[in-house]
Coordinates of C-alpha atoms and ligand atoms in Angstrom, one line a residue:
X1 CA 56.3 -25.4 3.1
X2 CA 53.0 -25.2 1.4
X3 CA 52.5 -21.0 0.7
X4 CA 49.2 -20.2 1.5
X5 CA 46.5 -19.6 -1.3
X6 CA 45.3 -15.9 -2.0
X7 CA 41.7 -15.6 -2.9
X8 CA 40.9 -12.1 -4.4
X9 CA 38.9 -10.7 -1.8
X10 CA 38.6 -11.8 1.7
X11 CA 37.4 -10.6 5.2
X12 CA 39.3 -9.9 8.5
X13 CA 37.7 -10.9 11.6
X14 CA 38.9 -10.4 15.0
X15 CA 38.2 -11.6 18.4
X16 CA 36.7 -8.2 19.2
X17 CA 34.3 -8.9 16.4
X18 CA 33.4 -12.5 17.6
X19 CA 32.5 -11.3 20.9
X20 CA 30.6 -8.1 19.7
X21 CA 28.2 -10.9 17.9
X22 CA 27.9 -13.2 21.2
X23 CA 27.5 -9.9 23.2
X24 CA 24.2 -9.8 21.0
X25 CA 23.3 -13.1 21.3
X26 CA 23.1 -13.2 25.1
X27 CA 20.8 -9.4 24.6
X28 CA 17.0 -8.9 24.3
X29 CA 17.1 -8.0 20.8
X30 CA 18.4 -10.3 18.2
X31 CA 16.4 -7.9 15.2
X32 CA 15.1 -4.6 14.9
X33 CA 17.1 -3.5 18.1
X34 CA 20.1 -1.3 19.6
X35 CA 22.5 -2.7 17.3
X36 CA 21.6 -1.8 13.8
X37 CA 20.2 1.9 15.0
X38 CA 24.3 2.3 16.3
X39 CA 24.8 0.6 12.7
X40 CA 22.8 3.2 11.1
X41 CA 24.2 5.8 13.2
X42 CA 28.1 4.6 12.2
X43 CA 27.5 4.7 8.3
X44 CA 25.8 7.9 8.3
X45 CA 29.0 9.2 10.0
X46 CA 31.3 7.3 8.0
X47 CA 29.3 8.0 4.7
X48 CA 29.4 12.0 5.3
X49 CA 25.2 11.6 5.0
X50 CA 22.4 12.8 7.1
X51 CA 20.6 9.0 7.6
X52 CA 21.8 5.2 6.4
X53 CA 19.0 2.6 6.3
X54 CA 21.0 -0.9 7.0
X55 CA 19.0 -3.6 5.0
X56 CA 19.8 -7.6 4.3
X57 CA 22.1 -7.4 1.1
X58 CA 24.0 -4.5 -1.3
X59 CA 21.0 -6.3 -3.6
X60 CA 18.2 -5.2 -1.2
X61 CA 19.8 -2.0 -0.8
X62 CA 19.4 -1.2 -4.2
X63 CA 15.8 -2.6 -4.9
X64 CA 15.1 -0.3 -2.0
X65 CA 16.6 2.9 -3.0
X66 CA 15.2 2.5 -6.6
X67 CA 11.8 2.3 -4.7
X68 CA 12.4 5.2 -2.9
X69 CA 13.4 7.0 -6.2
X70 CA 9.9 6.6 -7.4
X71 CA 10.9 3.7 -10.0
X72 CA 8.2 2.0 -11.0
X73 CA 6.7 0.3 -14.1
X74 CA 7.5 1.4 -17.7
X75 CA 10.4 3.4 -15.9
X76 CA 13.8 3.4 -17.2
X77 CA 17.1 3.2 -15.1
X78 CA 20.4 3.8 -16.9
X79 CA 23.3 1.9 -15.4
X80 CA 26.9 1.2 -16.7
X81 CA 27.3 -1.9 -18.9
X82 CA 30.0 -3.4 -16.7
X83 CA 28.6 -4.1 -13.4
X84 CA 27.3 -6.6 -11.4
X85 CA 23.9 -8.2 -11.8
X86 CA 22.1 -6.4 -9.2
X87 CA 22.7 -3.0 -10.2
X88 CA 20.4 -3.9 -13.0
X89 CA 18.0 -6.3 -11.9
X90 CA 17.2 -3.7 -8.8
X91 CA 15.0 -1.8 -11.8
X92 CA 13.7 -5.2 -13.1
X93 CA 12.4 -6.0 -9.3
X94 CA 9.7 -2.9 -9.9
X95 CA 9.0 -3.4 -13.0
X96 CA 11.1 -1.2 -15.0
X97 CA 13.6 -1.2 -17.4
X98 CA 17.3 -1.6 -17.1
X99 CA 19.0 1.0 -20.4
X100 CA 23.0 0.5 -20.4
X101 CA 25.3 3.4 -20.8
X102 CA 28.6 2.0 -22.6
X103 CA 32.1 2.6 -20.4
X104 CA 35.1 4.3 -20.8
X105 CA 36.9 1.5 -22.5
X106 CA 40.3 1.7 -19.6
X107 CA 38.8 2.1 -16.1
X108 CA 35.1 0.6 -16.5
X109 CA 33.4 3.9 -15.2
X110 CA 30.1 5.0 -16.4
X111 CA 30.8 7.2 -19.8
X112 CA 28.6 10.9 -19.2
X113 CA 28.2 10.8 -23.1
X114 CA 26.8 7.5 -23.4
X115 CA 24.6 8.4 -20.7
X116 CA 23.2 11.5 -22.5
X117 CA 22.7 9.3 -25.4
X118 CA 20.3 6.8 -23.1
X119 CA 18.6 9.4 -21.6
X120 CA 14.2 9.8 -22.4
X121 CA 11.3 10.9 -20.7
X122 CA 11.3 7.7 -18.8
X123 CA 14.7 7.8 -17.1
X124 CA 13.6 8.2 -13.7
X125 CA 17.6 7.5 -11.7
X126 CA 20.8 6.4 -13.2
X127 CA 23.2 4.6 -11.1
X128 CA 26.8 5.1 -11.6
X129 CA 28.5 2.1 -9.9
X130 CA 32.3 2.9 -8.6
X131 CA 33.4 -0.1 -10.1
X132 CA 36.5 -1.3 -8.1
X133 CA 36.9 2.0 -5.8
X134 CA 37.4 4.1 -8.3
X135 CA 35.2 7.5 -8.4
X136 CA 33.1 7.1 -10.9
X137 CA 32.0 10.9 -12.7
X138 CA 29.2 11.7 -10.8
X139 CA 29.2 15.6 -12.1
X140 CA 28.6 14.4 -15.6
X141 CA 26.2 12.2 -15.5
X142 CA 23.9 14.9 -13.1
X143 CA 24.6 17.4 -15.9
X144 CA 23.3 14.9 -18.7
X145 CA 20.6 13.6 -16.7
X146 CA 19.3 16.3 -14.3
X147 CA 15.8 15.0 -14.1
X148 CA 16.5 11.2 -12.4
X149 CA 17.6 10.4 -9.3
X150 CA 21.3 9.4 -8.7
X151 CA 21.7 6.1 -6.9
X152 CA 25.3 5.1 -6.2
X153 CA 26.3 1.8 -6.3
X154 CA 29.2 2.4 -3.9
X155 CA 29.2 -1.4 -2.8
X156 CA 33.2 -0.9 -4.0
X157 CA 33.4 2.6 -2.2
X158 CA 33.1 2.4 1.1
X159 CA 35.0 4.9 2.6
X160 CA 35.9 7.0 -0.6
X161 CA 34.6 10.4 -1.1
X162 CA 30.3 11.1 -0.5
X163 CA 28.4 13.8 -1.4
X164 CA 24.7 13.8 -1.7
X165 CA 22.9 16.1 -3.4
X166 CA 19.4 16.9 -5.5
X167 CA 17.7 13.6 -3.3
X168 CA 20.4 11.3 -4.6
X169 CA 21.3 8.2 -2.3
X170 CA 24.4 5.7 -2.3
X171 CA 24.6 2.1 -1.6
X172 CA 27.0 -0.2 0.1
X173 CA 27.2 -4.2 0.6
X174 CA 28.6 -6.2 3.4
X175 CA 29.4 -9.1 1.3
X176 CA 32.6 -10.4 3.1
X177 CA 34.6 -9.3 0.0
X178 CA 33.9 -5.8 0.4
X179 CA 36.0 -3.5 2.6
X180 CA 34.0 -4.2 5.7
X181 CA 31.1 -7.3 6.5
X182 CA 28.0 -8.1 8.2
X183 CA 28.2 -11.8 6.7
X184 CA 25.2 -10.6 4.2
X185 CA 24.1 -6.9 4.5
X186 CA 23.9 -3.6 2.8
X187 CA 22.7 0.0 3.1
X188 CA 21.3 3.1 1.7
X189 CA 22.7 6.2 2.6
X190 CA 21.6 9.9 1.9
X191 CA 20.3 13.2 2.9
X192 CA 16.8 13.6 1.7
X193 CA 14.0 12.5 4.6
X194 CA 11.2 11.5 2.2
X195 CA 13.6 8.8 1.0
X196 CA 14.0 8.1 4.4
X197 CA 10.8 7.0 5.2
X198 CA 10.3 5.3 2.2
X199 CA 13.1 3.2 2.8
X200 CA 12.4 2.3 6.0
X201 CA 8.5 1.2 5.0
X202 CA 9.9 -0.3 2.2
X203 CA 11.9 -2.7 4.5
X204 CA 8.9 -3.5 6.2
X205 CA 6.5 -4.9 4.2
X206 CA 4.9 -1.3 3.5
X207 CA 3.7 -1.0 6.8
X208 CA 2.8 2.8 8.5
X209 CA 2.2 2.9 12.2
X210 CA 3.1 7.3 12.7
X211 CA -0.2 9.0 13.4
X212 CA 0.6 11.8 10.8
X213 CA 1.3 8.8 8.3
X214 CA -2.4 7.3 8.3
X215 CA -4.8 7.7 5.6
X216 CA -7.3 6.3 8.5
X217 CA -8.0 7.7 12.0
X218 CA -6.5 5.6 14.4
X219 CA -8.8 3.4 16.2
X220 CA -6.0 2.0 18.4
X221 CA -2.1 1.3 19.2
X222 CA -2.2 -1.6 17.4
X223 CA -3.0 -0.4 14.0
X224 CA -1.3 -0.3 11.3
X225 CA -1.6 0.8 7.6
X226 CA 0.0 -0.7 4.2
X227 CA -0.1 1.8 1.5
X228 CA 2.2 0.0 -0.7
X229 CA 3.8 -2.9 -1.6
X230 CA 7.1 -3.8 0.7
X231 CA 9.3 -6.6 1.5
X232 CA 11.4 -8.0 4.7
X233 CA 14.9 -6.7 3.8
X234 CA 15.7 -6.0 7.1
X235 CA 19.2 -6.5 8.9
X236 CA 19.3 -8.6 12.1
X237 CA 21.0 -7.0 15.3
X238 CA 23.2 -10.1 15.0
X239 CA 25.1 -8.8 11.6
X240 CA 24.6 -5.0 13.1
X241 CA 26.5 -6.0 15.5
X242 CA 29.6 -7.2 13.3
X243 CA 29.1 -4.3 11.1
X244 CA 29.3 -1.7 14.1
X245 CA 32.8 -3.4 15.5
X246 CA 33.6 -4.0 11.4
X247 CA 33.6 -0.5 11.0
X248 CA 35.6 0.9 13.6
X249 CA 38.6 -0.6 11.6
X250 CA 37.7 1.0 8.2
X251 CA 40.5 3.4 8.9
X252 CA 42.9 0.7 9.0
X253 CA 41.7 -1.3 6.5
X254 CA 41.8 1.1 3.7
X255 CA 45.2 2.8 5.0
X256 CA 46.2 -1.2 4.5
X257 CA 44.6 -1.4 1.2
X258 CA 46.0 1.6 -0.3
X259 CA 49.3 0.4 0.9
X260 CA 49.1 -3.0 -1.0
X261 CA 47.9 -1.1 -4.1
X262 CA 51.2 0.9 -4.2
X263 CA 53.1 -1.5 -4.2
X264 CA 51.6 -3.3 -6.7
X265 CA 51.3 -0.5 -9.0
X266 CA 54.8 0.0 -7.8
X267 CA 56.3 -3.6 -9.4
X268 CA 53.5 -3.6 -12.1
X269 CA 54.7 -0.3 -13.1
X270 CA 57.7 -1.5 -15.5
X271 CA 55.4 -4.3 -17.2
X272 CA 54.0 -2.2 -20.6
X273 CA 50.9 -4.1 -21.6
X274 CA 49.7 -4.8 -17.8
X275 CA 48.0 -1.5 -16.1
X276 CA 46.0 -0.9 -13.3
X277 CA 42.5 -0.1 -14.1
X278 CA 41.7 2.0 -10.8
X279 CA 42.8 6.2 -10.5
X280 CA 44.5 7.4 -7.7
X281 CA 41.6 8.1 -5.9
X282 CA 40.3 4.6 -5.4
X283 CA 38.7 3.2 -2.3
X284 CA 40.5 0.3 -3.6
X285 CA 38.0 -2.7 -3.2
X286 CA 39.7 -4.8 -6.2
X287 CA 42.8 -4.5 -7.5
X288 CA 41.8 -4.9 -11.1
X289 CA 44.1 -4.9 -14.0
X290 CA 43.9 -4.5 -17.5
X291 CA 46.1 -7.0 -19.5
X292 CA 47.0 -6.8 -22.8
X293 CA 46.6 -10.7 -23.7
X294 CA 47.1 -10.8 -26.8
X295 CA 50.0 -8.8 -26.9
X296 CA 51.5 -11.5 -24.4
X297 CA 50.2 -14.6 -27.2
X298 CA 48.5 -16.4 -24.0
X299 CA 44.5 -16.3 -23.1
X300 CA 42.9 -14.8 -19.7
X301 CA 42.0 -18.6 -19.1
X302 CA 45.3 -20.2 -19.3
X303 CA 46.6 -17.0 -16.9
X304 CA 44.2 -17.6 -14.5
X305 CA 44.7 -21.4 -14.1
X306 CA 48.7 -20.9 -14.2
X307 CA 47.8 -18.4 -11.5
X308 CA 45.7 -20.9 -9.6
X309 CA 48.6 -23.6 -9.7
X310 CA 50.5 -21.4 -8.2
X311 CA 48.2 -20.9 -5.1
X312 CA 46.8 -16.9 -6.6
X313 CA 42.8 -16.6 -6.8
X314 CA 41.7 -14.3 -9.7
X315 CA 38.9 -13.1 -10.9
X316 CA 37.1 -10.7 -13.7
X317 CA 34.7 -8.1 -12.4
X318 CA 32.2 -8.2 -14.6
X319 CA 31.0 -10.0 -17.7
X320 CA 29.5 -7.0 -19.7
X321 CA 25.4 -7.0 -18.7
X322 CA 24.1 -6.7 -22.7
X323 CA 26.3 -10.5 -23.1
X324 CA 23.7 -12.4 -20.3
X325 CA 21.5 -14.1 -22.0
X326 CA 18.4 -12.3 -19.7
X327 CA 19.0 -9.1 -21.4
X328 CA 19.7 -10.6 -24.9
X329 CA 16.5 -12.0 -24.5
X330 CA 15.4 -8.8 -23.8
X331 CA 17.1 -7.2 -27.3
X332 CA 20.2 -6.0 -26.2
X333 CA 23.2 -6.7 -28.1
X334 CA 26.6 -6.6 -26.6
X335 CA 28.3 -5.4 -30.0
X336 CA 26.7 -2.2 -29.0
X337 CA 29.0 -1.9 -26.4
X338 CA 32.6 -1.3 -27.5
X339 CA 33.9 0.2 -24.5
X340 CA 32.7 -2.5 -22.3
X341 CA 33.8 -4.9 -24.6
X342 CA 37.4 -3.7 -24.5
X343 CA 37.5 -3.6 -20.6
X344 CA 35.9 -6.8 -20.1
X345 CA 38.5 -8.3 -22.5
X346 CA 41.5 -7.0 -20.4
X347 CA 39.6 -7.5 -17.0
X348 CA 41.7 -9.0 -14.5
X349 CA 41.3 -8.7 -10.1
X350 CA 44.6 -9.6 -8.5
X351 CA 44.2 -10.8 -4.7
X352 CA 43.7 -7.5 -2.1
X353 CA 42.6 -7.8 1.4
X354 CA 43.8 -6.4 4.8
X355 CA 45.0 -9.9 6.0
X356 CA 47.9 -9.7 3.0
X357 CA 51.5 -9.5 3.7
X358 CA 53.7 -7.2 1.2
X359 CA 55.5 -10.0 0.4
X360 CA 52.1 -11.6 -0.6
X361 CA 52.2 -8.8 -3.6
X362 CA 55.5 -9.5 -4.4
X363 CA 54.1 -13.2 -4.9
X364 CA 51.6 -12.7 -7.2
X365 CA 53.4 -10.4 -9.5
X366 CA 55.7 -13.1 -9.7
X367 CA 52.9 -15.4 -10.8
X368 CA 51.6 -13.0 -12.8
X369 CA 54.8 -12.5 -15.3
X370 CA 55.3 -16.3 -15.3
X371 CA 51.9 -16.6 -16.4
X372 CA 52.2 -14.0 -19.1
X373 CA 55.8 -15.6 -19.9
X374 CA 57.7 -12.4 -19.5
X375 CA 61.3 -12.9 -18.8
X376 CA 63.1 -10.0 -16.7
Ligands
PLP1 C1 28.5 -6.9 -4.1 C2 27.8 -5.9 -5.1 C3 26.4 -5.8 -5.1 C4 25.5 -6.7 -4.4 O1 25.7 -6.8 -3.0 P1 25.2 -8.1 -2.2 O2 25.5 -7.7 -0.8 O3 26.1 -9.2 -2.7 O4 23.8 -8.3 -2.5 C5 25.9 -4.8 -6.0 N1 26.7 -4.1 -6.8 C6 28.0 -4.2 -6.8 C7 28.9 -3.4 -7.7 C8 28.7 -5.2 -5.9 O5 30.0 -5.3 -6.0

């Protein structure tokens, strides 16, 4: 029998979700309704904060907390050279500058040092990204930065530990890769109530209807003001509603995640030249390696097809930001970058998702040593 294939990342829906979405569908609201307020309401519980925001994407969720941090033109934002695009094109959106911090060379994380090193007059937030659930050091990068605003990226984090203090905010994605989905969808979370309201304008297309709010007097219930520039980034009640019955099973879903890490770190443990990238804290999103190719005399390429072949998804989270050719064009040069130059070099994301079976682990650290031609 034909084994199935294992992406690296993959959602779990249930009946229960299914219906939850039809339930909305046969409602009154299918936007701006019940369902993303109890959305809201779930997140701020779940993310230990005093408010969540739910917006369209982990991308919009960003733009919008870098709004609400005050970035603006000729602004600088420091974020970690290994992430994902949108952690740095979030400052782009407002017209100011992405600065990279290099990374500790074995787990990824933002590097306190290297943020001190980035840090000007300009620097107006820095946003540590927990890159695969791991916590990044949030401590040392207030201490070298204590003037910007700290903007998680904790779209890998859900569900790992929160705390939210001096105005900073965390974001989350929905993505269906990510510990729980909406489809598309994301979130700010935090504690300040100025940010708040900015966020939610911000979603909005800028637009101000409180009375205490109003540059203007009033002259009816139908006016409204916009005092700045905003967008449509909100969520429909349609992917609330996923979210909301999503959510409930976060418990179980990490409990199950954590489960499937040990046991790989369990049979990877014995393999010198293969480690896990994640600490022990990890909210576990990926289950990223670091592999020692050359050690092994066989590229990351020829691994990942072998892989492929036999029915295991990879993938490498993330080609280092100074190496695309937007910010080369924009004079950075990834030689700069040793630390993200090592990781990225050993980068590997096994399969993890609540739908595995133990055995499924067993399967691809299999794969894994065939495809690195160790004989046990
Ligand atoms: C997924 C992800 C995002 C973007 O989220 P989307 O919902 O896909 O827009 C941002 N940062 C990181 C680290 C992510 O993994």
């Amino acid at each position: 029998m034909a084994l199935m294939f294992l992406p690296y990342g993959k959602q779990e829906i249930d009946d229960d979700d299914v219906a939850a979405v039809v339930a909305v569908l046969r409602s009154d609201f299918l936007t701006t309704g019940p369902a993303v307020e109890r959305f809201e309401a779930a997140l701020a519980e779940t993310t230990g904060a005093a408010w969540a925001v739910a917006v369209s994407s982990g991308t919009a969720a960003l733009h919008a907390a870098c709004f609400a941090a005050g970035v603006t033109e000729g602004d600088e934002v420091i974020v970690p050279a290994v992430t994902f695009l949108a952690t740095a094109s979030c400052a782009r959106f407002l017209g100011a500058e992405p600065i990279f911090a290099d990374v500790d060379p074995n787990t990824g994380l933002i590097d306190p040092a290297e943020v001190r090193r980035r840090v000007t007059p300009r620097t107006r937030a820095v946003i540590p990204v927990h890159l695969n659930g791991a916590t990044a050091d949030l401590a040392g990068v207030r201490a070298v930065a204590p003037g910007a605003v700290i903007i998680e990226d904790a779209a890998h984090a859900l569900g790992g530990p929160r705390a939210f203090e001096d105005g900073s905010m965390a974001t989350f994605s929905f993505h269906p890769v990510k510990h729980v989905t909406t489809g598309e969808g994301g979130a700010v979370a935090g504690d300040d109530q100025e940010k708040r309201a900015r966020l939610l304008t911000f979603r909005n297309h800028g637009m101000v209807r409180a009375e205490a709010a109003l540059r203007s007097a009033s002259p009816g219930p139908w006016y409204y003001e916009q005092q700045h520039l905003g967008h449509n980034l909100r969520l429909s009640d349609l992917h609330a509603a996923l979210g909301n019955s999503q959510l409930r099973k976060l418990p179980r879903f990490l409990a199950r995640r954590r489960t499937l890490a040990a046991r790989y770190d369990r049979l990877l443990a014995p393999i010198d030249g293969v480690e896990p990238a994640a600490g022990p804290t990890s909210a576990y999103h990926l289950y990223a390696v670091q592999i020692d190719f050359d050690r092994f005399g066989v590229t990351r390429a020829t691994v990942m097809a072998r892989l492929r072949e036999a029915g295991v998804g990879t993938q490498v989270h993330y080609i280092p930001l100074p190496m695309q050719p937007y910010y080369r064009d924009r004079g950075w040069r990834p030689e700069d970058f040793p630390g993200a130059n090592h990781y990225y070099g050993r980068a590997l994301s096994l399969p993890l998702f609540c739908g595995m079976e133990d055995g499924d682990v067993d399967r691809v650290v299999e794969g894994l040593l065939l495809a690195l031609e160790i004989d046990r």
